[in-house]
Amino acid sequence: MDWSVHFPKFIPPPSSAITTDSASATATRRVEFADIGCGFGGLLTALAPQFPDTLMLGMEIRMSVTAYVDARIKALRQIQGLLPSVDGGEMSQVVREAVKEAAGAEGEDPLPAEAGVSAEDVAEDRREEAENRRATREKVPGEFQNVSVIRANAMKHLPNFFEKGQLTKIFFLFPDPHFKRSKHKARIITTTLLAEYAYVLRPGGILYTVTDVKDLHDWMMHHLSLHPSFEYIPTETLLDAGDPVLKSAMTSTEEGMKVERNKGSKWAGCFRRKEDPPMQ
Ligand code: SAM
């Protein structure tokens, strides 16, 4: 995996010689936050300026959505390089134009059957995408060099991208609910997949879930609470401790904003990755 194409300001290309201490320090820098099923990238663009030295990656299965986020990040990088200050409106316009260019015509984006997402969901997503483009306002300045996105099926390929204990935070925000009982196995939090999330998450690292579907919240809480690698952190404890990302996780994604607009409820469940037990 050549990460330099994603984070050129932080990671030199593999071919370039590393001669100084600072160069080798940047060469060892790795992605630490992963937003799984990042959608339109609201969390990434909210967190990037808050943690300018932390590399963060969105993983998204839909091609056109990934292209949108990629264009959004590229536009933000350019804007920050070109303009000393930009108000939300201007930025949103530039992002829109870049997106149009990168994503091409608003054509078909066939969903892989493995995602288990219906045609109605896709149509609904397109309507939301149009609405989000209108609503998006990038409020915080920053260079956005520390954020990127990749098109991937995280349920299949997560350990191909991250090493053991690499991540300090992993987010599952408003994941697809897969309401029908027969579809529950397609949910992104399952006992089997939790073993993979535990593998890539560093002991002490935090897994965040947020949803507006109570049944899915109960499902995620149940599976996470039973898993030996995770311990529950009460939401109030995190908020009282001033956890800098939980509020963003609840409010800054496009799905989270939509729930707010509709005055819906949200449930958060956060779990700390426990230390592995000593080998027998
Ligand atoms: N997290 C975003 C938010 O809060 O706005 C998006 C939520 S949306 C309901 C769920 C997203 O997860 C969709 O964009 C979908 O394409 C993506 N997704 C579903 N299964 C995935 C998978 N296996 N790997 C990566 N992304 C996935």
XYZ file of C-alpha atoms and ligand atoms in Angstrom:
307
model
C 0.000 0.000 0.000
C 1.554 3.296 -1.099
C 0.137 5.814 1.350
C 2.173 8.684 -0.086
C -0.466 9.216 -2.778
C -3.033 9.766 -0.057
C -0.920 11.883 2.269
C 1.815 13.463 0.129
C 2.628 16.123 2.726
C 3.201 13.506 5.418
C 4.528 10.424 3.660
C 7.256 10.493 1.007
C 6.928 8.218 -2.043
C 8.494 4.794 -1.489
C 11.303 5.521 -3.970
C 12.550 8.698 -2.272
C 15.649 8.317 -0.110
C 15.229 8.940 3.600
C 18.232 10.796 4.872
C 17.260 12.925 7.846
C 15.717 12.089 11.193
C 12.645 14.168 10.496
C 12.157 12.438 7.151
C 12.258 9.044 8.790
C 9.840 10.291 11.454
C 7.318 11.257 8.787
C 7.965 8.060 6.853
C 6.749 6.009 9.789
C 3.562 8.024 10.189
C 0.457 5.903 9.718
C -3.283 6.268 9.544
C -4.700 6.332 13.081
C -8.387 7.156 12.622
C -10.623 5.107 10.322
C -14.190 6.102 9.453
C -15.863 2.943 8.188
C -18.665 3.615 5.698
C -17.742 7.299 5.739
C -20.520 8.329 3.322
C -19.996 11.893 2.152
C -17.069 12.559 4.493
C -18.584 14.945 7.056
C -16.720 13.425 9.991
C -13.367 13.485 8.197
C -13.636 17.125 7.207
C -14.750 18.039 10.736
C -11.900 16.174 12.456
C -9.076 16.982 10.020
C -8.462 20.518 11.333
C -8.922 19.415 14.967
C -6.125 16.818 14.656
C -3.823 18.292 12.005
C -1.018 15.798 12.730
C -3.161 12.683 12.803
C -3.718 10.794 9.576
C -7.316 9.731 9.043
C -8.958 7.626 6.373
C -12.526 7.144 5.243
C -13.511 3.783 3.780
C -16.533 3.734 1.542
C -17.919 0.981 -0.660
C -19.814 3.145 -3.184
C -17.719 4.419 -6.051
C -19.467 7.719 -6.752
C -19.629 8.560 -3.046
C -15.913 7.842 -2.704
C -15.259 10.069 -5.745
C -17.307 12.805 -4.098
C -15.297 12.633 -0.857
C -12.024 12.498 -2.772
C -12.993 15.596 -4.753
C -14.170 17.324 -1.584
C -10.815 16.713 0.113
C -8.817 17.768 -2.948
C -10.864 20.948 -3.249
C -10.356 21.725 0.447
C -6.607 21.220 0.083
C -6.486 23.579 -2.891
C -8.672 26.188 -1.277
C -6.537 26.217 1.830
C -3.432 26.567 -0.309
C -4.855 29.378 -2.412
C -7.035 31.476 -0.203
C -6.201 32.956 3.187
C -9.805 32.770 4.328
C -12.892 31.448 2.696
C -16.419 31.651 3.937
C -18.572 28.538 3.924
C -20.569 29.572 0.882
C -17.597 30.072 -1.412
C -15.977 26.895 -0.254
C -19.101 24.931 -0.776
C -19.345 26.246 -4.336
C -15.754 25.258 -5.144
C -16.290 21.845 -3.614
C -19.397 21.429 -5.707
C -17.541 22.250 -8.903
C -14.657 19.936 -8.095
C -17.084 17.184 -7.297
C -18.897 17.608 -10.582
C -15.613 17.353 -12.418
C -14.279 14.364 -10.521
C -17.464 12.373 -10.336
C -18.490 13.135 -13.923
C -22.140 12.992 -14.869
C -24.491 11.948 -12.129
C -24.660 8.560 -13.775
C -25.127 5.089 -12.499
C -23.249 3.880 -9.472
C -24.223 0.245 -9.317
C -23.890 -0.978 -5.794
C -22.039 -4.206 -5.281
C -24.603 -6.817 -4.292
C -22.407 -7.607 -1.296
C -23.272 -4.242 0.254
C -26.890 -5.402 0.530
C -28.243 -1.951 -0.361
C -31.440 -1.625 -2.376
C -32.178 0.562 -5.424
C -34.517 2.670 -3.258
C -31.649 3.331 -0.865
C -29.512 4.470 -3.790
C -32.240 6.831 -5.035
C -32.703 8.190 -1.519
C -28.916 8.631 -1.205
C -28.828 10.606 -4.452
C -31.532 12.950 -3.184
C -29.623 13.346 0.072
C -26.365 13.911 -1.757
C -27.940 16.814 -3.648
C -29.302 18.203 -0.387
C -25.980 17.730 1.397
C -24.134 19.543 -1.335
C -26.420 22.496 -0.746
C -26.141 22.259 3.042
C -22.403 21.585 3.325
C -20.454 24.380 4.923
C -16.779 23.834 5.721
C -16.456 26.001 8.774
C -12.993 25.335 10.136
C -9.781 26.302 8.408
C -7.061 23.704 8.015
C -4.930 22.177 5.327
C -6.767 18.879 5.088
C -3.516 17.127 4.145
C -4.091 14.606 6.905
C -7.307 13.171 5.533
C -8.090 10.835 2.654
C -10.607 8.305 1.422
C -10.431 4.907 -0.153
C -13.002 2.804 -1.959
C -13.125 -0.505 -0.152
C -15.413 -3.084 1.306
C -14.344 -2.741 4.914
C -16.180 -5.914 5.857
C -13.849 -7.896 3.633
C -10.572 -6.053 3.419
C -9.922 -4.048 6.583
C -6.859 -6.039 7.746
C -5.322 -5.572 4.269
C -5.016 -1.858 4.970
C -4.036 -1.682 8.632
C -1.528 -3.468 10.783
C -2.191 -4.923 14.193
C -2.846 -2.194 16.756
C -2.398 0.609 14.223
C -5.628 2.530 14.816
C -6.444 4.656 17.838
C -10.028 5.376 16.764
C -12.465 3.544 14.543
C -15.910 4.920 13.680
C -19.141 3.210 12.639
C -21.514 6.117 12.218
C -25.073 5.539 11.119
C -24.238 2.171 9.535
C -26.803 0.560 7.248
C -29.413 -0.992 9.563
C -30.326 -4.067 7.467
C -33.693 -4.262 9.203
C -34.822 -7.724 8.067
C -33.782 -10.569 10.318
C -32.443 -12.484 7.293
C -30.147 -9.526 6.570
C -28.741 -9.141 10.089
C -25.637 -11.068 9.119
C -24.825 -8.218 6.699
C -24.587 -5.758 9.603
C -21.151 -4.229 10.017
C -20.930 -5.085 13.713
C -20.894 -8.848 14.184
C -18.895 -11.086 16.490
C -16.666 -12.231 13.617
C -15.956 -8.736 12.370
C -15.339 -7.445 15.909
C -12.296 -9.728 16.015
C -10.934 -7.838 12.978
C -11.723 -4.448 14.481
C -10.001 -5.548 17.707
C -6.988 -6.625 15.653
C -6.469 -3.241 13.967
C -7.354 -1.178 17.060
C -4.627 -0.425 19.598
C -5.299 -1.374 23.246
C -6.728 1.806 24.771
C -8.102 2.863 21.375
C -11.808 3.606 21.063
C -14.505 2.205 18.784
C -17.413 4.617 18.278
C -20.880 3.674 17.099
C -23.742 6.097 16.487
C -27.122 5.302 14.983
C -30.680 6.584 14.837
C -32.080 3.039 14.738
C -32.709 1.785 18.273
C -32.827 -1.868 17.219
C -29.424 -1.547 15.553
C -28.034 0.283 18.601
C -29.192 -2.601 20.836
C -27.638 -5.082 18.400
C -24.275 -3.287 18.367
C -24.271 -2.847 22.155
C -25.095 -6.527 22.636
C -22.313 -7.807 20.379
C -19.722 -5.353 21.623
C -20.553 -5.945 25.306
C -20.140 -9.702 24.867
C -16.829 -9.419 23.035
C -13.793 -10.075 25.272
C -11.634 -7.414 23.571
C -13.927 -4.469 24.263
C -15.171 -2.681 27.361
C -18.047 -0.221 27.400
C -17.350 3.446 28.122
C -20.475 5.287 29.271
C -21.226 8.078 26.828
C -21.461 10.628 29.677
C -18.000 9.581 30.900
C -16.550 10.366 27.491
C -18.424 13.641 27.197
C -17.495 14.652 30.786
C -13.870 13.807 30.027
C -14.092 16.220 27.109
C -13.650 13.544 24.446
C -13.004 15.743 21.440
C -14.508 13.490 18.820
C -17.730 12.058 20.221
C -19.692 15.250 19.585
C -18.379 15.408 16.014
C -19.215 11.726 15.568
C -22.807 12.431 16.582
C -23.356 15.649 14.684
C -20.955 16.203 11.790
C -21.754 13.367 9.392
C -24.337 13.957 6.696
C -26.544 11.249 8.160
C -26.215 12.767 11.635
C -27.147 16.192 10.249
C -30.164 14.711 8.506
C -31.358 13.115 11.757
C -30.967 16.513 13.457
C -32.915 18.270 10.728
C -35.695 15.728 11.215
C -35.431 16.077 15.020
C -34.824 12.328 15.345
C -33.123 10.460 18.201
C -29.539 9.222 18.141
C -27.797 6.592 20.214
C -24.050 6.386 20.755
C -22.113 3.390 22.033
C -18.360 3.673 22.647
C -16.015 0.861 23.605
C -12.370 0.801 24.631
C -10.088 -1.855 23.173
C -8.831 -3.886 26.141
C -5.292 -5.176 26.524
C -4.875 -8.707 25.262
C -4.679 -11.261 28.104
C -1.158 -12.606 28.763
C -0.223 -15.645 26.673
C -0.585 -18.916 28.631
N -21.210 7.370 8.082
C -21.901 8.177 7.109
C -22.802 9.177 7.777
O -22.991 9.067 9.002
O -23.291 10.075 7.080
C -22.679 7.332 6.103
C -23.796 6.516 6.666
S -24.632 5.555 5.396
C -26.149 5.157 6.126
C -23.723 4.037 5.464
C -22.541 4.058 4.528
O -21.765 2.877 4.680
C -22.948 4.133 3.081
O -22.286 5.224 2.490
C -22.502 2.802 2.496
O -22.140 2.876 1.145
C -21.331 2.469 3.390
N -21.026 1.029 3.472
C -21.912 0.017 3.621
N -21.270 -1.166 3.685
C -19.942 -0.885 3.578
C -18.776 -1.694 3.562
N -18.858 -3.018 3.667
N -17.563 -1.092 3.428
C -17.478 0.261 3.304
N -18.561 1.078 3.314
C -19.782 0.506 3.452
